[in-house]
PDB file of C-alpha atoms in Angstrom:
ATOM      1  CA  MET D  12     -13.953  -9.975   5.254  1.00 51.00           C
ATOM      2  CA  PHE D  13     -11.577  -7.250   4.910  1.00 55.00           C
ATOM      3  CA  VAL D  14     -10.679  -6.021   2.014  1.00 59.00           C
ATOM      4  CA  LEU D  15      -7.223  -3.864   1.647  1.00 57.00           C
ATOM      5  CA  GLU D  16      -7.445  -1.247   0.000  1.00 58.00           C
ATOM      6  CA  PRO D  17      -5.422   0.952  -0.493  1.00 57.00           C
ATOM      7  CA  GLU D  18      -2.628  -1.882  -1.859  1.00 70.00           C
ATOM      8  CA  VAL D  19      -0.511  -2.566   0.770  1.00 75.00           C
ATOM      9  CA  GLU D  20       2.444  -2.006  -1.448  1.00 84.00           C
ATOM     10  CA  ARG D  21       1.748   1.582  -0.496  1.00 82.00           C
ATOM     11  CA  TRP D  22       3.698   1.716   2.239  1.00 81.00           C
ATOM     12  CA  ILE D  23       6.277   0.150   0.551  1.00 86.00           C
ATOM     13  CA  TRP D  24       6.711   3.695  -1.549  1.00 88.00           C
ATOM     14  CA  CYS D  25       6.495   5.828   1.217  1.00 82.00           C
ATOM     15  CA  ASP D  26      10.537   5.181   1.590  1.00 80.00           C
ATOM     16  CA  PRO D  27      11.639   2.814  -1.116  1.00 88.00           C
ATOM     17  CA  SER D  28      15.445   2.715   0.338  1.00 89.00           C
ATOM     18  CA  ARG D  29      14.417  -0.500   2.489  1.00 90.00           C
ATOM     19  CA  LEU D  30      13.207  -1.932  -0.731  1.00 91.00           C
ATOM     20  CA  LEU D  31      15.342  -0.913  -2.910  1.00 94.00           C
ATOM     21  CA  GLN D  32      18.326  -2.212  -0.442  1.00 94.00           C
ATOM     22  CA  GLU D  33      16.686  -5.547  -0.160  1.00 93.00           C
ATOM     23  CA  VAL D  34      16.674  -6.115  -3.783  1.00 94.00           C
ATOM     24  CA  ARG D  35      19.878  -4.857  -4.445  1.00 95.00           C
ATOM     25  CA  TRP D  36      18.572  -2.263  -7.025  1.00 96.00           C
ATOM     26  CA  PRO D  37      21.883  -1.603  -9.477  1.00 96.00           C
ATOM     27  CA  PRO D  38      22.865   2.030  -9.319  1.00 93.00           C
ATOM     28  CA  GLU D  39      23.269   2.065 -12.964  1.00 95.00           C
ATOM     29  CA  HIS D  40      19.472   1.947 -13.167  1.00 95.00           C
ATOM     30  CA  GLY D  41      19.626   5.230 -11.424  1.00 94.00           C
ATOM     31  CA  HIS D  42      17.489   7.138  -9.089  1.00 94.00           C
ATOM     32  CA  VAL D  43      13.884   4.771  -8.816  1.00 95.00           C
ATOM     33  CA  LEU D  44      11.449   7.079  -9.833  1.00 94.00           C
ATOM     34  CA  GLU D  45      13.318   8.622 -12.824  1.00 95.00           C
ATOM     35  CA  TRP D  46      13.751   4.767 -13.828  1.00 97.00           C
ATOM     36  CA  LEU D  47      10.068   4.146 -12.985  1.00 96.00           C
ATOM     37  CA  GLY D  48       9.050   7.771 -15.025  1.00 95.00           C
ATOM     38  CA  GLN D  49      10.893   5.885 -18.557  1.00 96.00           C
ATOM     39  CA  GLU D  50      10.389   2.211 -17.769  1.00 96.00           C
ATOM     40  CA  ALA D  51       6.732   2.082 -16.148  1.00 96.00           C
ATOM     41  CA  PRO D  52       5.570   5.560 -16.941  1.00 96.00           C
ATOM     42  CA  ALA D  53       1.977   4.870 -15.685  1.00 96.00           C
ATOM     43  CA  CYS D  54       3.254   4.061 -12.418  1.00 96.00           C
ATOM     44  CA  VAL D  55       4.493   7.397 -11.597  1.00 95.00           C
ATOM     45  CA  LYS D  56       2.841  11.007 -11.989  1.00 94.00           C
ATOM     46  CA  GLU D  57       4.544  13.981 -10.813  1.00 91.00           C
ATOM     47  CA  GLY D  58       7.399  12.195  -8.940  1.00 86.00           C
ATOM     48  CA  ARG D  59       5.005  10.390  -7.001  1.00 88.00           C
ATOM     49  CA  VAL D  60       4.138   6.695  -7.390  1.00 92.00           C
ATOM     50  CA  VAL D  61       0.554   6.233  -8.076  1.00 92.00           C
ATOM     51  CA  ARG D  62       0.114   2.593  -9.009  1.00 94.00           C
ATOM     52  CA  PRO D  63       2.076   1.044  -6.222  1.00 92.00           C
ATOM     53  CA  LYS D  64       1.637  -2.678  -7.000  1.00 93.00           C
ATOM     54  CA  GLU D  65       2.617  -2.145 -10.762  1.00 96.00           C
ATOM     55  CA  ALA D  66       5.556  -0.141  -9.537  1.00 97.00           C
ATOM     56  CA  LEU D  67       6.496  -3.109  -7.496  1.00 96.00           C
ATOM     57  CA  ASP D  68       6.373  -5.233  -9.718  1.00 96.00           C
ATOM     58  CA  ALA D  69       8.374  -3.520 -12.333  1.00 97.00           C
ATOM     59  CA  VAL D  70      11.272  -3.053  -9.861  1.00 97.00           C
ATOM     60  CA  LEU D  71      11.448  -6.661  -9.294  1.00 97.00           C
ATOM     61  CA  ARG D  72      11.240  -7.370 -12.986  1.00 97.00           C
ATOM     62  CA  ALA D  73      14.315  -5.238 -13.342  1.00 97.00           C
ATOM     63  CA  VAL D  74      16.293  -6.935 -11.139  1.00 97.00           C
ATOM     64  CA  GLY D  75      14.764 -10.364 -11.520  1.00 96.00           C
ATOM     65  CA  ARG D  76      13.182 -11.099  -8.794  1.00 95.00           C
ATOM     66  CA  PRO D  77      10.069 -12.630  -8.374  1.00 94.00           C
ATOM     67  CA  ARG D  78       7.188 -11.558  -5.991  1.00 92.00           C
ATOM     68  CA  SER D  79       6.859 -13.274  -2.922  1.00 92.00           C
ATOM     69  CA  SER D  80       5.499 -13.608   0.811  1.00 91.00           C
ATOM     70  CA  SER D  81       9.155 -13.519   2.065  1.00 92.00           C
ATOM     71  CA  LEU D  82      10.049  -9.990   0.841  1.00 92.00           C
ATOM     72  CA  PHE D  83       6.903  -8.711   2.261  1.00 88.00           C
ATOM     73  CA  ASP D  84       8.056 -10.453   5.381  1.00 89.00           C
ATOM     74  CA  THR D  85      11.687  -8.980   5.519  1.00 90.00           C
ATOM     75  CA  LEU D  86      10.079  -5.814   4.762  1.00 88.00           C
ATOM     76  CA  GLY D  87       7.451  -5.779   7.321  1.00 83.00           C
ATOM     77  CA  LYS D  88      10.164  -6.679   9.701  1.00 85.00           C
ATOM     78  CA  THR D  89      12.752  -4.232   8.881  1.00 84.00           C
ATOM     79  CA  MET D  90      10.446  -0.873   7.540  1.00 81.00           C
ATOM     80  CA  SER D  91       7.980   1.233   9.965  1.00 77.00           C
ATOM     81  CA  ILE D  92       4.870   2.766   8.735  1.00 74.00           C
ATOM     82  CA  HIS D  93       5.068   5.799  10.386  1.00 75.00           C
ATOM     83  CA  ARG D  94       6.848   7.735   7.437  1.00 74.00           C
ATOM     84  CA  CYS D  95       3.957   6.723   5.280  1.00 76.00           C
ATOM     85  CA  SER D  96       1.419   9.930   4.899  1.00 73.00           C
ATOM     86  CA  ASP D  97      -1.187   8.530   2.627  1.00 73.00           C
ATOM     87  CA  ALA D  98      -4.291   9.254   4.585  1.00 77.00           C
ATOM     88  CA  GLU D  99      -6.011   5.585   3.680  1.00 76.00           C
ATOM     89  CA  PHE D 100      -3.109   3.851   4.577  1.00 74.00           C
ATOM     90  CA  ARG D 101      -3.093   5.374   7.669  1.00 78.00           C
ATOM     91  CA  ARG D 102      -6.432   4.755   8.363  1.00 82.00           C
ATOM     92  CA  MET D 103      -5.904   0.939   7.660  1.00 77.00           C
ATOM     93  CA  ALA D 104      -2.988   0.928  10.141  1.00 78.00           C
ATOM     94  CA  ALA D 105      -5.178   2.534  12.604  1.00 83.00           C
ATOM     95  CA  GLN D 106      -7.883  -0.018  12.402  1.00 83.00           C
ATOM     96  CA  LEU D 107      -5.567  -3.000  12.282  1.00 81.00           C
ATOM     97  CA  ARG D 108      -4.259  -1.661  15.633  1.00 83.00           C
ATOM     98  CA  ALA D 109      -7.737  -1.375  17.272  1.00 88.00           C
ATOM     99  CA  TRP D 110      -8.640  -5.223  15.939  1.00 87.00           C
ATOM    100  CA  PHE D 111      -5.527  -6.299  17.623  1.00 86.00           C
ATOM    101  CA  PRO D 112      -4.486  -3.810  20.611  1.00 84.00           C
ATOM    102  CA  GLY D 113      -2.649  -6.873  22.165  1.00 76.00           C
ATOM    103  CA  ARG D 114       0.985  -5.379  20.807  1.00 64.00           C
ATOM    104  CA  SER D 115       2.615  -3.234  23.956  1.00 50.00           C
ATOM    105  CA  ASP D 116       3.606   0.323  23.111  1.00 51.00           C
ATOM    106  CA  ALA D 117       7.121  -0.716  24.008  1.00 43.00           C
ATOM    107  CA  ALA D 118       6.952  -3.494  21.521  1.00 49.00           C
ATOM    108  CA  ARG D 119       5.582  -1.130  18.685  1.00 53.00           C
ATOM    109  CA  ASN D 120       8.277   1.693  19.327  1.00 50.00           C
ATOM    110  CA  MET D 121      10.858  -1.166  18.951  1.00 46.00           C
ATOM    111  CA  ALA D 122       9.372  -2.192  16.047  1.00 52.00           C
ATOM    112  CA  ASP D 123       8.957   1.543  14.536  1.00 55.00           C
ATOM    113  CA  ASN D 124      12.595   1.709  15.223  1.00 50.00           C
ATOM    114  CA  GLN D 125      14.156  -0.727  12.889  1.00 48.00           C
ATOM    115  CA  GLU D 126      13.725   1.408  10.122  1.00 44.00           C
ATOM    116  CA  VAL D 127      16.444   1.309   7.610  1.00 40.00           C
TER     117      VAL D 127
END
């Protein structure tokens, strides 16, 4: 059994621009971290998301979109993990690469360059 700790949502908050584009974040809500600080203050500390799952849920509620596997599928295909500096997340990603080494460097680089 493999337990995802840290939360996989943490990767989304390393560069939330793709998430905001995908969920069509309304400009009138302003900057997402400022909005979270007002609407879900437990999720943000010192300008950083500290409760990634709850922050994602708050954003999805604000735009009226349910949490779905299709959202994660879309984000997973278009976001890179290389901007994520969270040590626990990077360790998890390294372990997954060790368990599933079949992907070529060229394919990995191509996927990593699909950042938006």
